[in-house]
Amino acid sequence: MSESSRDTAAGAGWGVAEPGEYKRLMPSKVAKLSWLNPRTLWAARNGVVASWFGDPTGHTRNRWVAQREAAGAPADKVIRRADPERFSFMLMGDTGEGDDSQYAVVPGFLKIGRGTDFAVIASDVIYPVGSADDYGTKFFRPYQDYPAPIYAVPGNHDWYEDLGAFMRVFCNAPALPREAAPRPFTRAWMRSLLWHRPRSDDGRHLDEERRLRSAPEQQAVQPGPYWAIDAGPLRIVGIDTGLLGTIDAEQGAWLREVSQGPRPKILVTGSPLYVDGEHHPCTIEGGGGTVDDIVRDPAHHYVAAIGGDIHNYQRYPVQVEGRTIQYVVSGGGGAFMHATHTIPRVDIANVTEKDFRCYPLRGDSLAFYSRLYGRRLRLRRFFTLTEAEAMAVIAERLGIQPTRTPGGPVRVTRRVRLVASLLGAGGRPDRTSRFRLPVRKIYTQLFSPGSATYSPPFFKSFLRLDVSPEAVRVRCFAATGNRAQEIEPPVEDEFVIALT
């Protein structure tokens, strides 16, 4: 087994390393996606518009669902596969930037994915706005050699063009008919004036691009943007949290219905329920409670809830009425890396630092961003921290032992502490000053991170789940962009969920 980031700095991808061969898979010309580009931000405005003038996601989703049912999709939205009692599947989230950070995942994904029966993408299949024109280089090309079906739940970015391209690709759905214009000077009218819509010729090459994944064994048609898969002894339930991280009342009623029965279940969601040391139970509109209420109900037999949206890996094993539900963030499949060093000392739902896991390690995250902002601000000598310095200052701030043992003595200087504070490093709740809280908020909301980076280590990740009648074995594998981790992807976390 190869060394992981928990073992050595080389296992994390630091140091002089042979670059990976993933670039051979990439198109000759790759558009650099920057989240500091005003054009990108303007195209991705629908989330802000929905928060100001009302969210139309629930209404549009119900129109898509009605269209699919009229075309013959099953009303219960259950995909009944013929998998045996023992089977395997892959899962990753937030894949579709189409640059190095996505393609660096592909060699390891294909290697570890050998022999699996299908894959699931949890959130944000396509950045920045879910355009059909982007599916060629951001979905069909990178996964053309994965020989099994791929299912998906949409993320907020897939909704920025009203989910049209997602429905075409995963549900074989034609475009929805245009609705009548809203009455002037209403909130809906204001929203319609500002709403981003796809170009009239969007997806004109989609049929040609589909040929990259045209083998019969690669095909799958979903009944809609939310669904359930019955495979072996397990039911996998995928929900669509739309633009603002909620589900509508109709989807909530379906979720309660499909969650009935003794069959063990795993929830896949575009918005994680536990993330960054906080609980986000996911509201069901119309006074229907929360998604986590349904997950925690012992009558529903959920054993895990896995969400995308946040571009890293986190795990919270939460005790609920004498049983453990594994709450997982798996959004490291191919977009820029969200920081983990901003996560404060974990103490939530009886989950402590001893139980919590994340990838990248907080120290590696801090070292990564110190280099990034040293380059960006042209202050490398001030900002850049060694991996050992970053690991040591994180341990000091959190009051824990370093996750990875340094190679020698490490001195935590005033500069190291200041850089950690400026980059929003988390700390112990009982020692968080009024100064540090605004700094962390500014960093995570404004500076974190504005654009993709193009040099390893990328700190990407994906999951493999091996299912038997007795248990589900879950492993989180790393992808750094270096050749060593392509040849033998390291296991960054592993756990077993009992089903009996």
Coordinates of C-alpha atoms in Angstrom, one line a residue:
M1 CA 0.0 0.0 0.0
S2 CA 1.4 3.4 -0.9
E3 CA 2.1 6.1 1.7
S4 CA -0.7 8.6 2.3
S5 CA -0.6 12.2 3.5
R6 CA -1.1 10.9 7.0
D7 CA 2.3 9.1 6.7
T8 CA 4.7 11.4 5.0
A9 CA 5.0 14.7 3.1
A10 CA 5.9 12.8 0.0
G11 CA 2.7 10.7 0.4
A12 CA 0.8 14.0 0.3
G13 CA 2.5 14.9 -3.0
W14 CA 5.0 17.5 -1.7
G15 CA 8.6 17.7 -2.8
V16 CA 10.2 17.0 -6.1
A17 CA 7.9 14.5 -7.8
E18 CA 7.4 13.1 -11.3
P19 CA 4.4 14.8 -12.8
G20 CA 1.4 12.6 -13.7
E21 CA 0.5 11.5 -17.1
Y22 CA -3.1 12.8 -16.9
K23 CA -2.3 15.7 -19.3
R24 CA -2.3 13.1 -22.1
L25 CA -6.1 12.8 -21.5
M26 CA -6.8 16.5 -21.8
P27 CA -7.8 18.5 -24.9
S28 CA -5.0 20.4 -26.6
K29 CA -6.6 23.6 -25.6
V30 CA -8.1 24.1 -22.1
A31 CA -10.0 27.2 -21.1
K32 CA -8.7 28.4 -17.7
L33 CA -11.7 28.9 -15.4
S34 CA -11.3 31.7 -13.0
W35 CA -13.8 32.6 -10.3
L36 CA -12.4 36.1 -10.1
N37 CA -13.4 36.8 -13.7
P38 CA -16.4 39.2 -13.7
R39 CA -17.8 37.4 -16.8
T40 CA -17.8 34.1 -15.0
L41 CA -19.5 35.6 -11.9
W42 CA -22.1 37.3 -14.0
A43 CA -23.0 34.1 -15.9
A44 CA -23.3 32.3 -12.5
R45 CA -25.6 35.0 -11.0
N46 CA -28.8 32.9 -10.8
G47 CA -28.2 31.8 -7.2
V48 CA -28.0 35.4 -6.0
V49 CA -31.0 36.4 -8.1
A50 CA -33.0 33.6 -6.6
S51 CA -32.1 34.6 -3.1
W52 CA -33.3 38.2 -3.8
F53 CA -36.4 37.6 -5.9
G54 CA -37.6 34.1 -5.0
D55 CA -36.3 30.7 -5.9
P56 CA -38.0 29.1 -8.9
T57 CA -36.1 25.8 -8.6
G58 CA -39.0 23.8 -7.1
H59 CA -41.5 24.9 -9.8
T60 CA -39.0 24.1 -12.6
R61 CA -38.0 20.8 -11.0
N62 CA -41.7 19.7 -10.8
R63 CA -42.1 20.5 -14.5
W64 CA -39.1 18.3 -15.3
V65 CA -40.5 15.5 -13.2
A66 CA -44.0 15.8 -14.8
Q67 CA -42.4 15.7 -18.2
R68 CA -40.4 12.5 -17.4
E69 CA -43.4 10.7 -15.9
A70 CA -45.5 11.6 -19.0
A71 CA -42.8 10.0 -21.1
G72 CA -43.0 6.8 -19.1
A73 CA -40.5 7.2 -16.2
P74 CA -41.5 5.3 -13.1
A75 CA -43.5 7.3 -10.7
D76 CA -41.5 6.0 -7.7
K77 CA -38.3 7.1 -9.5
V78 CA -36.6 3.9 -8.4
I79 CA -33.9 2.4 -10.7
R80 CA -34.0 -1.3 -10.1
R81 CA -30.6 -2.8 -11.1
A82 CA -29.8 -6.5 -11.4
D83 CA -26.6 -6.3 -9.3
P84 CA -25.7 -9.3 -7.1
E85 CA -25.6 -9.2 -3.3
R86 CA -21.9 -8.2 -3.6
F87 CA -21.1 -5.3 -5.8
S88 CA -19.1 -2.1 -5.9
F89 CA -19.5 1.5 -7.1
M90 CA -17.6 4.7 -7.3
L91 CA -18.6 8.1 -6.0
M92 CA -17.2 11.6 -6.3
G93 CA -18.5 15.1 -6.3
D94 CA -18.0 18.5 -8.0
T95 CA -16.1 17.2 -11.0
G96 CA -16.6 19.5 -13.9
E97 CA -14.0 22.2 -14.2
G98 CA -12.4 20.6 -17.3
D99 CA -8.9 21.6 -16.3
D100 CA -5.9 20.0 -14.5
S101 CA -7.8 19.6 -11.2
Q102 CA -10.4 17.4 -12.9
Y103 CA -8.2 15.4 -15.3
A104 CA -5.7 14.7 -12.5
V105 CA -8.4 12.5 -10.8
V106 CA -9.1 10.4 -13.9
P107 CA -6.1 7.9 -13.9
G108 CA -6.6 6.9 -10.3
F109 CA -10.4 6.8 -10.7
L110 CA -10.1 4.4 -13.6
K111 CA -7.5 2.2 -11.8
I112 CA -9.5 2.0 -8.6
G113 CA -12.8 1.8 -10.5
R114 CA -11.9 -1.5 -12.3
G115 CA -14.6 -4.1 -11.7
T116 CA -17.1 -1.6 -10.2
D117 CA -20.7 -1.8 -11.4
F118 CA -21.5 2.0 -11.7
A119 CA -20.5 5.4 -10.5
V120 CA -22.3 8.4 -9.0
I121 CA -21.5 12.1 -9.2
A122 CA -22.7 14.0 -6.3
S123 CA -23.2 17.7 -7.3
D124 CA -21.9 20.1 -9.9
V125 CA -21.3 17.9 -12.9
I126 CA -20.4 21.0 -15.0
Y127 CA -18.9 24.4 -14.1
P128 CA -19.5 27.2 -14.3
V129 CA -23.2 27.2 -15.3
G130 CA -24.1 23.6 -16.4
S131 CA -23.9 24.4 -20.1
A132 CA -24.5 21.6 -22.7
D133 CA -21.5 22.9 -24.7
D134 CA -19.2 22.0 -21.8
Y135 CA -20.3 18.3 -21.4
G136 CA -17.8 17.2 -24.1
T137 CA -14.6 18.2 -22.3
K138 CA -16.0 18.0 -18.8
F139 CA -17.9 14.8 -18.7
F140 CA -17.8 12.6 -21.9
R141 CA -14.1 13.0 -22.6
P142 CA -12.7 12.5 -19.0
Y143 CA -14.9 9.4 -18.3
Q144 CA -14.9 7.8 -21.8
D145 CA -12.9 4.9 -20.5
Y146 CA -15.0 4.2 -17.4
P147 CA -16.9 1.1 -18.7
A148 CA -20.0 1.3 -16.5
P149 CA -23.0 3.7 -16.2
I150 CA -22.7 7.0 -14.4
Y151 CA -25.6 8.5 -12.4
A152 CA -25.7 12.0 -11.0
V153 CA -27.5 14.4 -8.7
P154 CA -27.3 18.0 -9.8
G155 CA -25.6 20.8 -7.9
N156 CA -26.3 24.5 -7.8
H157 CA -24.0 25.1 -10.9
D158 CA -26.0 22.6 -12.9
W159 CA -29.1 24.7 -12.1
Y160 CA -27.6 28.0 -13.4
E161 CA -29.2 27.2 -16.8
D162 CA -32.4 25.7 -15.4
L163 CA -31.0 22.1 -15.5
G164 CA -31.6 21.8 -19.2
A165 CA -28.3 20.2 -20.1
F166 CA -28.3 17.9 -17.1
M167 CA -31.7 16.6 -18.1
R168 CA -30.7 16.1 -21.7
V169 CA -27.6 14.1 -20.8
F170 CA -28.8 12.0 -17.8
C171 CA -32.5 11.7 -18.5
N172 CA -32.8 12.0 -22.3
A173 CA -35.2 14.9 -21.8
P174 CA -36.1 17.5 -24.4
A175 CA -36.3 21.1 -23.5
L176 CA -39.2 22.4 -21.5
P177 CA -41.7 24.7 -23.3
R178 CA -41.3 28.4 -22.5
E179 CA -43.7 29.7 -19.9
A180 CA -45.8 32.8 -20.2
A181 CA -44.1 36.0 -19.1
P182 CA -44.9 37.0 -15.5
R183 CA -46.9 40.1 -14.7
P184 CA -44.9 43.3 -14.8
F185 CA -43.4 44.8 -11.6
T186 CA -43.7 41.6 -9.6
R187 CA -40.8 39.8 -8.0
A188 CA -41.1 37.1 -10.7
W189 CA -40.9 39.8 -13.4
M190 CA -37.8 41.3 -11.8
R191 CA -36.2 37.9 -11.6
S192 CA -37.0 37.1 -15.2
L193 CA -35.2 40.3 -16.3
L194 CA -32.0 39.3 -14.5
W195 CA -32.2 35.5 -15.1
H196 CA -29.3 33.9 -16.9
R197 CA -30.5 31.5 -19.7
P198 CA -28.7 29.2 -22.1
R199 CA -27.8 30.3 -25.6
S200 CA -30.3 29.2 -28.3
D201 CA -27.6 27.1 -29.9
D202 CA -26.2 25.6 -26.7
G203 CA -25.4 21.9 -27.1
R204 CA -25.3 21.8 -30.9
H205 CA -22.4 19.2 -30.7
L206 CA -23.9 17.2 -27.9
D207 CA -24.9 14.2 -30.0
E208 CA -21.4 14.0 -31.4
E209 CA -19.8 14.2 -27.9
R210 CA -22.1 11.4 -26.6
R211 CA -20.2 9.0 -28.8
L212 CA -17.3 9.1 -26.4
R213 CA -19.5 7.1 -23.9
S214 CA -21.7 5.2 -26.3
A215 CA -21.0 1.6 -25.4
P216 CA -24.2 -0.3 -24.3
E217 CA -22.7 -1.1 -20.9
Q218 CA -22.1 2.6 -20.3
Q219 CA -25.7 3.6 -20.7
A220 CA -28.2 4.7 -18.0
V221 CA -31.3 6.8 -18.0
Q222 CA -32.4 8.4 -14.8
P223 CA -36.1 9.1 -14.1
G224 CA -35.3 12.7 -13.1
P225 CA -33.0 14.9 -11.1
Y226 CA -33.8 12.9 -7.9
W227 CA -34.0 9.1 -7.8
A228 CA -33.3 5.9 -5.9
I229 CA -31.2 3.0 -7.0
D230 CA -31.9 -0.5 -5.7
A231 CA -28.6 -2.5 -6.0
G232 CA -27.9 -5.7 -4.2
P233 CA -28.9 -5.3 -0.5
L234 CA -28.7 -1.5 -0.6
R235 CA -30.9 1.4 -1.6
I236 CA -29.0 4.6 -2.7
V237 CA -31.2 7.7 -2.6
G238 CA -30.2 10.7 -4.6
I239 CA -31.8 14.1 -3.9
D240 CA -31.7 17.4 -5.8
T241 CA -31.0 20.4 -3.5
G242 CA -31.3 23.0 -6.3
L243 CA -29.9 26.5 -6.3
L244 CA -30.1 27.3 -2.6
G245 CA -29.6 24.0 -0.8
T246 CA -33.2 23.0 -0.1
I247 CA -35.7 20.6 -1.5
D248 CA -39.3 21.3 -2.4
A249 CA -42.4 19.8 -0.7
E250 CA -43.1 17.3 -3.5
Q251 CA -39.6 16.0 -3.4
G252 CA -39.8 15.9 0.4
A253 CA -42.9 13.7 0.2
W254 CA -41.2 11.4 -2.3
L255 CA -38.1 11.2 0.0
R256 CA -40.2 10.1 3.0
E257 CA -42.0 7.5 0.9
V258 CA -38.9 6.1 -0.7
S259 CA -37.1 6.0 2.7
Q260 CA -39.6 3.5 4.1
G261 CA -38.8 -0.1 4.8
P262 CA -35.9 -2.1 6.4
R263 CA -33.5 -2.0 3.4
P264 CA -30.3 -0.2 4.4
K265 CA -29.9 3.2 2.7
I266 CA -27.3 5.7 1.7
L267 CA -28.3 9.3 0.9
V268 CA -26.5 11.2 -1.9
T269 CA -27.1 14.9 -1.8
G270 CA -25.8 18.0 -3.5
S271 CA -25.5 19.8 -0.1
P272 CA -23.7 17.9 2.8
L273 CA -25.6 17.7 6.1
Y274 CA -22.4 18.0 8.2
V275 CA -19.6 20.2 6.9
D276 CA -16.8 22.4 8.3
G277 CA -17.8 21.5 11.8
E278 CA -21.4 22.7 11.4
H279 CA -24.8 21.0 10.9
H280 CA -26.9 21.9 7.9
P281 CA -30.0 19.6 8.1
C282 CA -31.4 20.8 4.7
T283 CA -34.9 22.4 4.9
I284 CA -37.9 20.8 3.1
E285 CA -40.0 23.6 1.9
G286 CA -43.6 24.0 3.0
G287 CA -43.0 23.1 6.6
G288 CA -41.9 19.5 5.9
G289 CA -39.1 19.4 8.4
T290 CA -35.6 18.6 7.2
V291 CA -33.8 16.0 5.2
D292 CA -31.8 15.0 8.3
D293 CA -35.0 14.3 10.2
I294 CA -35.7 11.6 7.6
V295 CA -32.1 10.3 7.7
R296 CA -32.1 10.1 11.5
D297 CA -35.4 8.3 11.7
P298 CA -34.6 4.7 12.8
A299 CA -37.5 3.4 10.8
H300 CA -35.7 4.5 7.6
H301 CA -32.4 2.6 8.2
Y302 CA -30.0 5.2 6.8
V303 CA -26.4 4.2 7.4
A304 CA -24.7 7.2 5.6
A305 CA -25.3 10.6 4.0
I306 CA -22.8 11.7 1.4
G307 CA -22.8 15.2 -0.1
G308 CA -20.8 17.2 -2.6
D309 CA -20.7 21.0 -3.0
I310 CA -17.6 21.5 -0.8
H311 CA -14.4 20.6 -2.7
N312 CA -12.7 18.4 -0.2
Y313 CA -13.3 15.3 1.9
Q314 CA -14.7 15.2 5.5
R315 CA -16.2 12.6 7.7
Y316 CA -18.4 12.8 10.8
P317 CA -19.4 9.5 12.4
V318 CA -22.5 10.7 14.4
Q319 CA -24.2 8.5 17.0
V320 CA -28.0 8.5 16.6
E321 CA -30.0 6.5 19.1
G322 CA -27.4 3.8 19.6
R323 CA -26.3 3.5 15.9
T324 CA -23.7 5.3 13.8
I325 CA -24.6 7.3 10.7
Q326 CA -21.6 8.3 8.6
Y327 CA -21.9 11.9 7.4
V328 CA -19.4 12.4 4.5
V329 CA -18.4 15.3 2.3
S330 CA -17.0 14.0 -1.0
G331 CA -16.6 17.0 -3.3
G332 CA -13.0 16.6 -4.3
G333 CA -13.7 15.1 -7.8
G334 CA -12.3 17.8 -10.0
A335 CA -12.7 21.5 -9.0
F336 CA -10.4 23.8 -7.1
M337 CA -9.7 22.7 -3.5
H338 CA -11.7 24.2 -0.7
A339 CA -9.6 24.8 2.3
T340 CA -9.8 22.5 5.3
H341 CA -7.4 24.5 7.5
T342 CA -10.4 26.9 8.2
I343 CA -12.3 24.1 9.9
P344 CA -12.2 24.9 13.7
R345 CA -11.6 22.2 16.3
V346 CA -14.4 19.7 15.8
D347 CA -16.9 19.2 18.6
I348 CA -20.4 18.7 17.2
A349 CA -23.0 15.9 17.7
N350 CA -20.5 14.2 20.0
V351 CA -18.0 14.0 17.2
T352 CA -14.6 15.2 18.3
E353 CA -11.2 15.6 16.7
K354 CA -10.5 11.9 17.6
D355 CA -13.3 10.8 15.3
F356 CA -13.2 13.5 12.6
R357 CA -11.3 12.9 9.3
C358 CA -10.5 15.3 6.5
Y359 CA -8.5 15.4 3.3
P360 CA -6.4 17.3 2.7
L361 CA -5.1 17.5 6.2
R362 CA -5.5 21.0 7.6
G363 CA -1.7 21.5 7.6
D364 CA -1.4 20.6 4.0
S365 CA -4.3 22.9 3.2
L366 CA -2.6 25.8 5.0
A367 CA 0.7 25.1 3.2
F368 CA -1.1 24.9 -0.2
Y369 CA -2.8 28.3 0.3
S370 CA 0.3 30.0 1.7
R371 CA 2.0 29.2 -1.5
L372 CA -1.0 30.2 -3.6
Y373 CA -1.4 33.6 -2.0
G374 CA 2.4 34.2 -1.8
R375 CA 2.4 33.9 -5.6
R376 CA -0.8 35.8 -6.0
L377 CA 0.2 38.7 -3.8
R378 CA 3.9 38.6 -4.8
L379 CA 4.9 38.1 -1.2
R380 CA 6.3 34.6 -1.3
R381 CA 9.0 35.1 1.4
F382 CA 6.4 36.3 3.8
F383 CA 3.4 34.0 3.1
T384 CA 5.0 30.7 2.1
L385 CA 5.0 28.1 4.9
T386 CA 6.7 24.7 4.8
E387 CA 4.5 21.7 5.2
A388 CA 6.1 21.1 8.7
E389 CA 5.5 24.7 9.8
A390 CA 1.9 24.6 8.6
M391 CA 1.2 21.3 10.4
A392 CA 2.8 22.6 13.6
V393 CA 0.9 25.8 13.7
I394 CA -2.4 24.0 13.0
A395 CA -1.7 21.6 15.9
E396 CA -0.9 24.6 18.2
R397 CA -4.1 26.5 17.3
L398 CA -6.4 23.4 17.6
G399 CA -4.7 22.0 20.7
I400 CA -4.0 18.6 19.1
Q401 CA -1.0 16.5 18.2
P402 CA 0.3 17.0 14.6
T403 CA -1.5 14.5 12.3
R404 CA 1.8 13.8 10.5
T405 CA 5.0 13.5 12.5
P406 CA 7.5 16.2 11.2
G407 CA 11.0 15.0 10.2
G408 CA 12.7 17.2 12.8
P409 CA 12.1 20.1 15.2
V410 CA 9.8 22.8 13.9
R411 CA 9.8 26.4 15.2
V412 CA 6.5 28.2 15.1
T413 CA 7.4 31.9 14.8
R414 CA 5.3 35.0 14.9
R415 CA 5.3 35.1 11.1
V416 CA 4.0 31.6 10.9
R417 CA 1.2 32.4 13.4
L418 CA 0.3 35.6 11.5
V419 CA 0.2 33.9 8.2
A420 CA -2.1 31.2 9.7
S421 CA -4.4 33.9 11.0
L422 CA -4.5 35.9 7.8
L423 CA -5.4 32.7 5.9
G424 CA -8.3 32.0 8.2
A425 CA -6.9 28.9 10.0
G426 CA -9.4 27.5 12.5
G427 CA -8.8 27.2 16.2
R428 CA -10.3 26.1 19.5
P429 CA -13.8 27.6 20.1
D430 CA -12.8 28.7 23.6
R431 CA -9.8 30.6 22.3
T432 CA -11.4 32.3 19.2
S433 CA -11.0 36.0 19.5
R434 CA -13.4 38.6 18.1
F435 CA -10.6 39.6 15.7
R436 CA -10.0 36.1 14.3
L437 CA -13.7 35.4 13.5
P438 CA -14.0 38.3 10.9
V439 CA -10.7 37.4 9.4
R440 CA -11.8 33.8 8.9
K441 CA -15.2 35.0 7.5
I442 CA -13.5 37.4 5.0
Y443 CA -11.0 34.7 3.9
T444 CA -13.6 31.9 3.4
Q445 CA -16.2 34.1 1.6
L446 CA -14.0 36.5 -0.4
F447 CA -10.5 35.1 -0.9
S448 CA -11.0 31.3 -0.8
P449 CA -10.0 30.6 -3.6
G450 CA -10.7 32.8 -6.6
S451 CA -9.3 30.6 -9.3
A452 CA -8.1 27.1 -10.0
T453 CA -4.4 26.2 -9.5
Y454 CA -2.4 24.3 -12.1
S455 CA 0.5 22.7 -10.2
P456 CA 0.4 19.6 -8.0
P457 CA -0.4 18.6 -5.4
F458 CA -4.1 19.2 -6.2
F459 CA -5.4 17.3 -3.1
K460 CA -8.4 15.7 -5.0
S461 CA -10.3 12.6 -3.9
F462 CA -12.9 10.0 -4.8
L463 CA -14.6 7.1 -3.1
R464 CA -14.9 3.4 -3.7
L465 CA -17.8 1.6 -1.9
D466 CA -17.7 -2.2 -1.8
V467 CA -21.1 -3.7 -0.7
S468 CA -21.9 -7.1 0.7
P469 CA -25.0 -8.3 2.6
E470 CA -23.1 -7.7 5.8
A471 CA -21.3 -4.4 5.3
V472 CA -20.2 -1.5 3.1
R473 CA -16.5 -0.9 3.0
V474 CA -15.8 2.8 2.1
R475 CA -12.3 4.0 1.0
C476 CA -11.3 7.6 0.1
F477 CA -8.5 7.7 -2.4
A478 CA -6.3 10.7 -3.2
A479 CA -5.3 12.2 -6.5
T480 CA -2.5 14.7 -6.4
G481 CA -1.5 15.1 -10.0
N482 CA 1.8 13.4 -9.4
R483 CA 2.8 10.1 -11.1
A484 CA 3.3 8.2 -7.9
Q485 CA -0.3 8.7 -6.7
E486 CA -1.5 7.8 -10.2
I487 CA 0.3 4.4 -10.2
E488 CA -1.0 3.6 -6.7
P489 CA -3.6 6.0 -5.4
P490 CA -3.2 6.2 -1.6
V491 CA -6.0 5.5 0.8
E492 CA -6.7 8.6 2.9
D493 CA -9.6 7.2 4.9
E494 CA -11.2 3.9 5.3
F495 CA -14.2 2.7 7.3
V496 CA -16.8 -0.1 7.4
I497 CA -20.5 0.3 7.8
A498 CA -22.3 -2.7 9.2
L499 CA -25.6 -3.6 7.5
T500 CA -26.7 -6.4 9.8

